[in-house]
């Protein structure tokens, strides 16, 4: 799948601007950014639910907008399944079987049995966790190559969340599929994803392999005799400060910055484990409302 120059304007507001990246099968891609960054709009446009203002989405060179049958290779799972709450399990099964020609019914029943999901007359009777599992079971049964998920673990209890994460990782390993996950749960993305796309103000701020990102930055704790010098504050991202103790993110491969810190003769200079959440703060500039 290739996203080329994708832009979307809604009611005169630019939601997405010139988005470019590609996705190979057999990978898990995390899409993150602050509230209103355009993550859900991006996923909806990638599946053809929304038409782009500019740009294109292609699979194996075919546009999903010019060749609609290509959409059979993509499925979008929203963060809410309320639209189908009055339909029975079997009615939804019939619907997806008619839409996706490669739908694997035997596989569907196998997963329903594995997770002990009952067949109901109205899926609105499912708990939130059951709805999430059912949506994933349907998605993986379609035979789609690209599965786009919007906040798949939001509001789930720990046990169901582990089941959801388990099925995601297992299916990517077992099948030639890719999963694109929009999520504010950075700890889960760090566990699952091969690559992270950070969206800021409707644009791709950065796109890196997880390990590549960690090679670019390091997290350190610094303690000074007095306050951190002003010239140094301009060169690092301060994650936390308690008195003269600072936790910062800095460029791992900048010898000048390293020398600048050493010249201040800190009382403590200790490297700490770097988390995806730390990189999020450094790149996007804040921890509040990070969904």
Tab-separated table of N, CA, C and O in Angstrom, residues 40-41 62 74 113 175 179 265:
chain	number	residue	atom	x	y	z
A	40	UNK	N	-7.604	9.606	12.733
A	40	UNK	CA	-8.790	8.856	12.299
A	40	UNK	C	-9.168	9.215	10.865
A	40	UNK	O	-9.541	8.338	10.075
A	41	UNK	N	-9.059	10.482	10.517
A	41	UNK	CA	-9.341	10.900	9.141
A	41	UNK	C	-8.393	10.221	8.170
A	41	UNK	O	-8.796	9.790	7.081
A	62	UNK	N	-2.653	-0.070	-7.978
A	62	UNK	CA	-4.031	0.267	-8.344
A	62	UNK	C	-4.651	1.196	-7.302
A	62	UNK	O	-4.571	0.939	-6.100
A	74	UNK	N	-8.597	-4.130	1.948
A	74	UNK	CA	-8.473	-3.241	3.108
A	74	UNK	C	-9.735	-3.323	3.956
A	74	UNK	O	-10.838	-3.435	3.424
A	113	UNK	N	-14.936	-19.669	18.570
A	113	UNK	CA	-14.850	-20.741	19.559
A	113	UNK	C	-13.650	-20.550	20.477
A	113	UNK	O	-13.745	-20.741	21.697
A	175	UNK	N	0.023	-14.721	9.011
A	175	UNK	CA	-0.503	-14.373	7.692
A	175	UNK	C	0.294	-13.225	7.073
A	175	UNK	O	0.984	-12.484	7.756
A	179	UNK	N	-0.996	-4.534	9.819
A	179	UNK	CA	-1.946	-3.865	10.700
A	179	UNK	C	-1.479	-2.438	10.921
A	179	UNK	O	-0.318	-2.202	11.243
A	265	UNK	N	29.958	20.592	34.028
A	265	UNK	CA	30.394	19.806	35.177
A	265	UNK	C	29.218	19.395	36.067
A	265	UNK	O	29.151	19.759	37.250
